[in-house]
Amino acid sequence: MDVISKARELGKLIQQDERYSAYLSAKEKNDKDEELQKLISEFTAKRYELNMEMSKEDKDSEKLKELDGVIKNLYGEIMVNPNMAEFNAAKNAMDGMLSEINNVITASANGEDPETCPSKPSGCSGSCSSCGGCH
C-alpha cells in the first residue's frame, strides 16, 4: 500500500473520532444560531469599517476609538455565546488531535521510530519564530 492510501485511511479514522463528531456538531450549531451569526456579521462589518478608517490619511481618532469599543463589545458577546464556547472547545480538541498526528508524522519523517516517537513535543510551543532550535 502506498503512503497516500495510508493517509486516506488515517483520514477515515479521523472522521470516526469523537473529537471530529463534536467539532462538526458544534460547527452546525454555530451556523444555525441566527443571533450568533448576526453578531459575527456585525463584528466583521465593524472591523472592515475600522480598517477603512485606519487607512485614511486624516484618521478620525474619535471614530477609531468608538469603532474599537464597538468591536470589543461585539467580540465579548460572541465569545460568551454558549454555541461559540462549545465550538471553540471542540475546535481546540480537533486542533490538538491534528497537532499530535502531525508531530508523529514529522518525527517519523525525521528518522525517529514511529512506534516510540512522542506525539507531543517536549518543551515545544509549536512556534518556530521563538525557537532556539530542535534538539
Tab-separated table of N, CA and C in Angstrom:
chain	number	residue	atom	x	y	z
A	1	MET	N	0.845	-1.187	0.000
A	1	MET	CA	0.000	0.000	0.000
A	1	MET	C	0.888	1.247	0.000
A	2	ASP	N	0.505	2.245	-0.784
A	2	ASP	CA	1.325	3.450	-0.836
A	2	ASP	C	0.960	4.427	0.285
A	3	VAL	N	1.779	5.457	0.423
A	3	VAL	CA	1.629	6.429	1.503
A	3	VAL	C	0.289	7.169	1.418
A	4	ILE	N	-0.126	7.533	0.217
A	4	ILE	CA	-1.383	8.270	0.060
A	4	ILE	C	-2.571	7.403	0.484
A	5	SER	N	-2.535	6.120	0.173
A	5	SER	CA	-3.617	5.220	0.608
A	5	SER	C	-3.687	5.182	2.131
A	6	LYS	N	-2.522	5.134	2.775
A	6	LYS	CA	-2.490	5.137	4.242
A	6	LYS	C	-3.006	6.476	4.786
A	7	ALA	N	-2.679	7.560	4.100
A	7	ALA	CA	-3.172	8.875	4.529
A	7	ALA	C	-4.699	8.915	4.439
A	8	ARG	N	-5.239	8.302	3.395
A	8	ARG	CA	-6.697	8.251	3.253
A	8	ARG	C	-7.316	7.402	4.367
A	9	GLU	N	-6.639	6.331	4.750
A	9	GLU	CA	-7.105	5.519	5.877
A	9	GLU	C	-7.106	6.345	7.153
A	10	LEU	N	-6.044	7.107	7.337
A	10	LEU	CA	-5.959	7.979	8.512
A	10	LEU	C	-7.091	9.002	8.489
A	11	GLY	N	-7.377	9.552	7.307
A	11	GLY	CA	-8.492	10.496	7.182
A	11	GLY	C	-9.810	9.872	7.618
A	12	LYS	N	-10.024	8.623	7.253
A	12	LYS	CA	-11.248	7.920	7.654
A	12	LYS	C	-11.287	7.733	9.171
A	13	LEU	N	-10.135	7.411	9.760
A	13	LEU	CA	-10.079	7.246	11.218
A	13	LEU	C	-10.346	8.562	11.936
A	14	ILE	N	-9.818	9.635	11.392
A	14	ILE	CA	-10.066	10.951	11.982
A	14	ILE	C	-11.567	11.235	11.982
A	15	GLN	N	-12.231	10.928	10.874
A	15	GLN	CA	-13.669	11.196	10.770
A	15	GLN	C	-14.508	10.293	11.671
A	16	GLN	N	-13.918	9.217	12.178
A	16	GLN	CA	-14.618	8.340	13.112
A	16	GLN	C	-14.370	8.730	14.571
A	17	ASP	N	-13.441	9.645	14.795
A	17	ASP	CA	-13.074	10.055	16.149
A	17	ASP	C	-14.152	10.939	16.753
A	18	GLU	N	-14.367	10.809	18.055
A	18	GLU	CA	-15.402	11.602	18.734
A	18	GLU	C	-15.101	13.098	18.689
A	19	ARG	N	-13.831	13.479	18.635
A	19	ARG	CA	-13.479	14.898	18.552
A	19	ARG	C	-13.946	15.501	17.228
A	20	TYR	N	-13.863	14.719	16.168
A	20	TYR	CA	-14.335	15.160	14.863
A	20	TYR	C	-15.859	15.342	14.895
A	21	SER	N	-16.552	14.362	15.452
A	21	SER	CA	-18.018	14.433	15.553
A	21	SER	C	-18.447	15.640	16.382
A	22	ALA	N	-17.763	15.870	17.491
A	22	ALA	CA	-18.090	17.012	18.349
A	22	ALA	C	-17.843	18.326	17.615
A	23	TYR	N	-16.770	18.388	16.844
A	23	TYR	CA	-16.444	19.585	16.072
A	23	TYR	C	-17.535	19.869	15.042
A	24	LEU	N	-17.935	18.847	14.281
A	24	LEU	CA	-18.978	19.035	13.270
A	24	LEU	C	-20.299	19.464	13.904
A	25	SER	N	-20.640	18.847	15.013
A	25	SER	CA	-21.882	19.183	15.706
A	25	SER	C	-21.855	20.631	16.190
A	26	ALA	N	-20.754	21.034	16.790
A	26	ALA	CA	-20.636	22.406	17.297
A	26	ALA	C	-20.643	23.414	16.150
A	27	LYS	N	-20.004	23.081	15.060
A	27	LYS	CA	-19.985	23.965	13.887
A	27	LYS	C	-21.397	24.141	13.345
A	28	GLU	N	-22.140	23.068	13.275
A	28	GLU	CA	-23.516	23.132	12.775
A	28	GLU	C	-24.387	23.998	13.690
A	29	LYS	N	-24.210	23.844	15.016
A	29	LYS	CA	-24.969	24.675	15.964
A	29	LYS	C	-24.641	26.154	15.759
A	30	ASN	N	-23.357	26.446	15.557
A	30	ASN	CA	-22.943	27.831	15.306
A	30	ASN	C	-23.607	28.371	14.049
A	31	ASP	N	-23.554	27.571	12.991
A	31	ASP	CA	-24.103	28.010	11.708
A	31	ASP	C	-25.608	28.255	11.784
A	32	LYS	N	-26.314	27.513	12.635
A	32	LYS	CA	-27.768	27.644	12.751
A	32	LYS	C	-28.205	28.674	13.787
A	33	ASP	N	-27.261	29.176	14.576
A	33	ASP	CA	-27.583	30.161	15.613
A	33	ASP	C	-27.683	31.539	14.963
A	34	GLU	N	-28.909	31.958	14.689
A	34	GLU	CA	-29.130	33.212	13.966
A	34	GLU	C	-28.584	34.427	14.714
A	35	GLU	N	-28.769	34.458	16.014
A	35	GLU	CA	-28.263	35.587	16.805
A	35	GLU	C	-26.735	35.645	16.739
A	36	LEU	N	-26.100	34.498	16.859
A	36	LEU	CA	-24.639	34.442	16.779
A	36	LEU	C	-24.164	34.886	15.396
A	37	GLN	N	-24.818	34.406	14.359
A	37	GLN	CA	-24.432	34.786	13.002
A	37	GLN	C	-24.605	36.288	12.771
A	38	LYS	N	-25.646	36.853	13.366
A	38	LYS	CA	-25.869	38.300	13.267
A	38	LYS	C	-24.720	39.052	13.952
A	39	LEU	N	-24.333	38.587	15.132
A	39	LEU	CA	-23.224	39.226	15.850
A	39	LEU	C	-21.923	39.119	15.058
A	40	ILE	N	-21.680	37.971	14.481
A	40	ILE	CA	-20.455	37.773	13.696
A	40	ILE	C	-20.451	38.691	12.472
A	41	SER	N	-21.597	38.832	11.828
A	41	SER	CA	-21.700	39.739	10.670
A	41	SER	C	-21.446	41.189	11.084
A	42	GLU	N	-22.042	41.581	12.201
A	42	GLU	CA	-21.823	42.945	12.702
A	42	GLU	C	-20.358	43.167	13.035
A	43	PHE	N	-19.750	42.178	13.682
A	43	PHE	CA	-18.334	42.256	14.050
A	43	PHE	C	-17.474	42.424	12.796
A	44	THR	N	-17.744	41.613	11.787
A	44	THR	CA	-16.974	41.670	10.542
A	44	THR	C	-17.141	43.033	9.865
A	45	ALA	N	-18.365	43.537	9.835
A	45	ALA	CA	-18.628	44.838	9.213
A	45	ALA	C	-17.905	45.958	9.963
A	46	LYS	N	-17.932	45.907	11.285
A	46	LYS	CA	-17.275	46.949	12.078
A	46	LYS	C	-15.749	46.869	11.944
A	47	ARG	N	-15.217	45.660	11.851
A	47	ARG	CA	-13.768	45.520	11.626
A	47	ARG	C	-13.380	46.100	10.275
A	48	TYR	N	-14.204	45.858	9.267
A	48	TYR	CA	-13.959	46.416	7.943
A	48	TYR	C	-13.996	47.944	8.009
A	49	GLU	N	-15.011	48.464	8.697
A	49	GLU	CA	-15.152	49.914	8.850
A	49	GLU	C	-13.927	50.495	9.572
A	50	LEU	N	-13.455	49.798	10.600
A	50	LEU	CA	-12.268	50.245	11.328
A	50	LEU	C	-11.040	50.241	10.411
A	51	ASN	N	-10.873	49.184	9.646
A	51	ASN	CA	-9.726	49.114	8.723
A	51	ASN	C	-9.778	50.231	7.690
A	52	MET	N	-10.974	50.532	7.188
A	52	MET	CA	-11.123	51.620	6.214
A	52	MET	C	-10.751	52.963	6.848
A	53	GLU	N	-11.205	53.170	8.067
A	53	GLU	CA	-10.895	54.428	8.759
A	53	GLU	C	-9.397	54.532	9.041
A	54	MET	N	-8.800	53.420	9.400
A	54	MET	CA	-7.360	53.437	9.713
A	54	MET	C	-6.508	53.681	8.470
A	55	SER	N	-7.024	53.339	7.311
A	55	SER	CA	-6.244	53.519	6.085
A	55	SER	C	-6.325	54.951	5.542
A	56	LYS	N	-7.204	55.751	6.112
A	56	LYS	CA	-7.327	57.141	5.679
A	56	LYS	C	-6.116	57.951	6.151
A	57	GLU	N	-5.778	58.949	5.360
A	57	GLU	CA	-4.673	59.824	5.764
A	57	GLU	C	-5.081	60.703	6.949
A	58	ASP	N	-6.305	61.186	6.927
A	58	ASP	CA	-6.792	62.031	8.024
A	58	ASP	C	-7.755	61.219	8.899
A	59	LYS	N	-7.167	60.364	9.713
A	59	LYS	CA	-7.952	59.472	10.577
A	59	LYS	C	-8.739	60.270	11.615
A	60	ASP	N	-9.948	59.838	11.850
A	60	ASP	CA	-10.799	60.441	12.872
A	60	ASP	C	-10.590	59.631	14.155
A	61	SER	N	-9.816	60.168	15.087
A	61	SER	CA	-9.457	59.420	16.292
A	61	SER	C	-10.676	59.072	17.143
A	62	GLU	N	-11.676	59.940	17.155
A	62	GLU	CA	-12.897	59.636	17.908
A	62	GLU	C	-13.655	58.464	17.287
A	63	LYS	N	-13.730	58.466	15.968
A	63	LYS	CA	-14.411	57.369	15.279
A	63	LYS	C	-13.643	56.064	15.487
A	64	LEU	N	-12.307	56.128	15.438
A	64	LEU	CA	-11.488	54.936	15.673
A	64	LEU	C	-11.732	54.381	17.070
A	65	LYS	N	-11.766	55.270	18.047
A	65	LYS	CA	-11.993	54.866	19.436
A	65	LYS	C	-13.378	54.232	19.593
A	66	GLU	N	-14.372	54.858	18.969
A	66	GLU	CA	-15.745	54.345	19.042
A	66	GLU	C	-15.835	52.954	18.386
A	67	LEU	N	-15.271	52.821	17.195
A	67	LEU	CA	-15.305	51.533	16.493
A	67	LEU	C	-14.575	50.455	17.282
A	68	ASP	N	-13.460	50.819	17.885
A	68	ASP	CA	-12.706	49.865	18.687
A	68	ASP	C	-13.560	49.359	19.853
A	69	GLY	N	-14.266	50.260	20.492
A	69	GLY	CA	-15.142	49.868	21.601
A	69	GLY	C	-16.281	48.971	21.148
A	70	VAL	N	-16.889	49.316	20.016
A	70	VAL	CA	-17.985	48.507	19.482
A	70	VAL	C	-17.484	47.101	19.141
A	71	ILE	N	-16.318	47.038	18.511
A	71	ILE	CA	-15.733	45.748	18.122
A	71	ILE	C	-15.445	44.899	19.359
A	72	LYS	N	-14.881	45.507	20.375
A	72	LYS	CA	-14.590	44.766	21.609
A	72	LYS	C	-15.863	44.246	22.263
A	73	ASN	N	-16.904	45.063	22.269
A	73	ASN	CA	-18.183	44.630	22.841
A	73	ASN	C	-18.790	43.475	22.051
A	74	LEU	N	-18.775	43.591	20.725
A	74	LEU	CA	-19.306	42.522	19.879
A	74	LEU	C	-18.518	41.232	20.077
A	75	TYR	N	-17.196	41.357	20.145
A	75	TYR	CA	-16.353	40.184	20.361
A	75	TYR	C	-16.712	39.503	21.683
A	76	GLY	N	-16.902	40.314	22.709
A	76	GLY	CA	-17.281	39.770	24.014
A	76	GLY	C	-18.613	39.030	23.957
A	77	GLU	N	-19.584	39.605	23.255
A	77	GLU	CA	-20.886	38.949	23.111
A	77	GLU	C	-20.759	37.633	22.348
A	78	ILE	N	-19.945	37.640	21.311
A	78	ILE	CA	-19.742	36.423	20.516
A	78	ILE	C	-19.113	35.329	21.372
A	79	MET	N	-18.111	35.687	22.139
A	79	MET	CA	-17.355	34.684	22.885
A	79	MET	C	-18.118	34.109	24.072
A	80	VAL	N	-19.109	34.822	24.593
A	80	VAL	CA	-19.894	34.266	25.704
A	80	VAL	C	-21.101	33.459	25.213
A	81	ASN	N	-21.343	33.478	23.923
A	81	ASN	CA	-22.431	32.682	23.367
A	81	ASN	C	-22.126	31.200	23.622
A	82	PRO	N	-23.063	30.456	24.202
A	82	PRO	CA	-22.808	29.041	24.519
A	82	PRO	C	-22.402	28.196	23.307
A	83	ASN	N	-22.995	28.494	22.139
A	83	ASN	CA	-22.627	27.732	20.946
A	83	ASN	C	-21.193	28.039	20.511
A	84	MET	N	-20.781	29.287	20.662
A	84	MET	CA	-19.403	29.644	20.309
A	84	MET	C	-18.428	29.010	21.293
A	85	ALA	N	-18.781	28.994	22.568
A	85	ALA	CA	-17.916	28.365	23.575
A	85	ALA	C	-17.755	26.872	23.283
A	86	GLU	N	-18.856	26.221	22.937
A	86	GLU	CA	-18.802	24.787	22.596
A	86	GLU	C	-17.958	24.576	21.343
A	87	PHE	N	-18.138	25.446	20.355
A	87	PHE	CA	-17.367	25.334	19.121
A	87	PHE	C	-15.869	25.508	19.395
A	88	ASN	N	-15.521	26.512	20.188
A	88	ASN	CA	-14.103	26.745	20.481
A	88	ASN	C	-13.476	25.556	21.197
A	89	ALA	N	-14.198	24.974	22.135
A	89	ALA	CA	-13.675	23.795	22.845
A	89	ALA	C	-13.505	22.621	21.884
A	90	ALA	N	-14.486	22.410	21.014
A	90	ALA	CA	-14.400	21.306	20.051
A	90	ALA	C	-13.284	21.551	19.044
A	91	LYS	N	-13.129	22.792	18.610
A	91	LYS	CA	-12.065	23.124	17.658
A	91	LYS	C	-10.700	22.923	18.299
A	92	ASN	N	-10.552	23.312	19.553
A	92	ASN	CA	-9.284	23.112	20.249
A	92	ASN	C	-8.945	21.630	20.374
A	93	ALA	N	-9.952	20.812	20.634
A	93	ALA	CA	-9.727	19.368	20.724
A	93	ALA	C	-9.312	18.804	19.370
A	94	MET	N	-9.967	19.247	18.303
A	94	MET	CA	-9.602	18.802	16.950
A	94	MET	C	-8.187	19.251	16.598
A	95	ASP	N	-7.891	20.518	16.880
A	95	ASP	CA	-6.559	21.039	16.594
A	95	ASP	C	-5.485	20.261	17.357
A	96	GLY	N	-5.791	19.897	18.602
A	96	GLY	CA	-4.849	19.112	19.400
A	96	GLY	C	-4.593	17.747	18.785
A	97	MET	N	-5.664	17.085	18.348
A	97	MET	CA	-5.507	15.777	17.714
A	97	MET	C	-4.684	15.899	16.437
A	98	LEU	N	-4.994	16.876	15.601
A	98	LEU	CA	-4.263	17.059	14.351
A	98	LEU	C	-2.799	17.412	14.604
A	99	SER	N	-2.552	18.173	15.648
A	99	SER	CA	-1.179	18.514	16.015
A	99	SER	C	-0.392	17.274	16.429
A	100	GLU	N	-1.024	16.404	17.224
A	100	GLU	CA	-0.354	15.168	17.636
A	100	GLU	C	-0.055	14.280	16.430
A	101	ILE	N	-1.006	14.180	15.518
A	101	ILE	CA	-0.792	13.391	14.300
A	101	ILE	C	0.371	13.969	13.509
A	102	ASN	N	0.370	15.277	13.351
A	102	ASN	CA	1.440	15.937	12.613
A	102	ASN	C	2.798	15.724	13.275
A	103	ASN	N	2.827	15.767	14.600
A	103	ASN	CA	4.086	15.560	15.317
A	103	ASN	C	4.648	14.163	15.064
A	104	VAL	N	3.783	13.153	15.061
A	104	VAL	CA	4.237	11.783	14.801
A	104	VAL	C	4.751	11.664	13.368
A	105	ILE	N	4.009	12.228	12.428
A	105	ILE	CA	4.426	12.166	11.019
A	105	ILE	C	5.751	12.895	10.823
A	106	THR	N	5.874	14.083	11.395
A	106	THR	CA	7.110	14.859	11.250
A	106	THR	C	8.294	14.154	11.900
A	107	ALA	N	8.099	13.628	13.107
A	107	ALA	CA	9.179	12.911	13.784
A	107	ALA	C	9.590	11.686	12.973
A	108	SER	N	8.625	10.987	12.420
A	108	SER	CA	8.921	9.807	11.605
A	108	SER	C	9.689	10.203	10.350
A	109	ALA	N	9.285	11.308	9.722
A	109	ALA	CA	9.973	11.789	8.518
A	109	ALA	C	11.390	12.246	8.838
A	110	ASN	N	11.634	12.592	10.106
A	110	ASN	CA	12.979	12.997	10.534
A	110	ASN	C	13.792	11.827	11.052
A	111	GLY	N	13.290	10.603	10.867
A	111	GLY	CA	14.053	9.415	11.204
A	111	GLY	C	13.767	8.782	12.546
A	112	GLU	N	12.834	9.344	13.302
A	112	GLU	CA	12.513	8.745	14.593
A	112	GLU	C	11.638	7.512	14.403
A	113	ASP	N	11.639	6.648	15.387
A	113	ASP	CA	10.845	5.428	15.346
A	113	ASP	C	9.369	5.793	15.488
A	114	PRO	N	8.541	5.490	14.471
A	114	PRO	CA	7.119	5.837	14.539
A	114	PRO	C	6.392	5.195	15.720
A	115	GLU	N	6.910	4.073	16.200
A	115	GLU	CA	6.260	3.377	17.318
A	115	GLU	C	6.541	4.040	18.663
A	116	THR	N	7.667	4.747	18.772
A	116	THR	CA	8.056	5.284	20.075
A	116	THR	C	8.208	6.804	20.113
A	117	CYS	N	8.155	7.456	18.967
A	117	CYS	CA	8.330	8.916	18.991
A	117	CYS	C	7.152	9.559	19.717
A	118	PRO	N	7.419	10.641	20.435
A	118	PRO	CA	6.331	11.287	21.185
A	118	PRO	C	5.347	11.988	20.248
A	119	SER	N	4.082	11.942	20.618
A	119	SER	CA	3.079	12.658	19.830
A	119	SER	C	3.025	14.128	20.224
A	120	LYS	N	3.534	14.420	21.408
A	120	LYS	CA	3.591	15.805	21.872
A	120	LYS	C	5.052	16.162	22.086
A	121	PRO	N	5.544	17.180	21.382
A	121	PRO	CA	6.940	17.563	21.561
A	121	PRO	C	7.171	18.123	22.960
A	122	SER	N	8.248	17.741	23.560
A	122	SER	CA	8.548	18.234	24.908
A	122	SER	C	9.178	19.613	24.810
A	123	GLY	N	8.563	20.561	25.491
A	123	GLY	CA	9.094	21.917	25.534
A	123	GLY	C	8.889	22.715	24.264
A	124	CYS	N	8.151	22.210	23.323
A	124	CYS	CA	7.952	22.917	22.072
A	124	CYS	C	6.605	23.631	22.104
A	125	SER	N	6.646	24.929	21.825
A	125	SER	CA	5.404	25.700	21.803
A	125	SER	C	4.688	25.582	20.470
A	126	GLY	N	5.398	25.031	19.478
A	126	GLY	CA	4.823	24.924	18.146
A	126	GLY	C	5.158	26.115	17.263
A	127	SER	N	5.733	27.152	17.854
A	127	SER	CA	6.109	28.327	17.083
A	127	SER	C	7.607	28.338	16.856
A	128	CYS	N	8.002	28.228	15.609
A	128	CYS	CA	9.429	28.210	15.282
A	128	CYS	C	10.053	29.601	15.389
A	129	SER	N	9.224	30.653	15.405
A	129	SER	CA	9.755	32.015	15.416
A	129	SER	C	10.488	32.341	16.723
A	130	SER	N	10.112	31.678	17.805
A	130	SER	CA	10.755	31.952	19.097
A	130	SER	C	11.629	30.805	19.552
A	131	CYS	N	11.943	29.909	18.634
A	131	CYS	CA	12.647	28.688	18.986
A	131	CYS	C	14.156	28.846	18.855
A	132	GLY	N	14.863	28.222	19.774
A	132	GLY	CA	16.322	28.196	19.713
A	132	GLY	C	16.832	27.031	18.885
A	133	GLY	N	15.940	26.231	18.385
A	133	GLY	CA	16.318	25.083	17.557
A	133	GLY	C	15.899	23.787	18.175
A	134	CYS	N	15.629	22.825	17.332
A	134	CYS	CA	15.244	21.492	17.801
A	134	CYS	C	16.492	20.714	18.195
A	135	HIS	N	16.324	19.834	19.130
A	135	HIS	CA	17.452	19.029	19.618
A	135	HIS	C	17.376	17.633	19.068
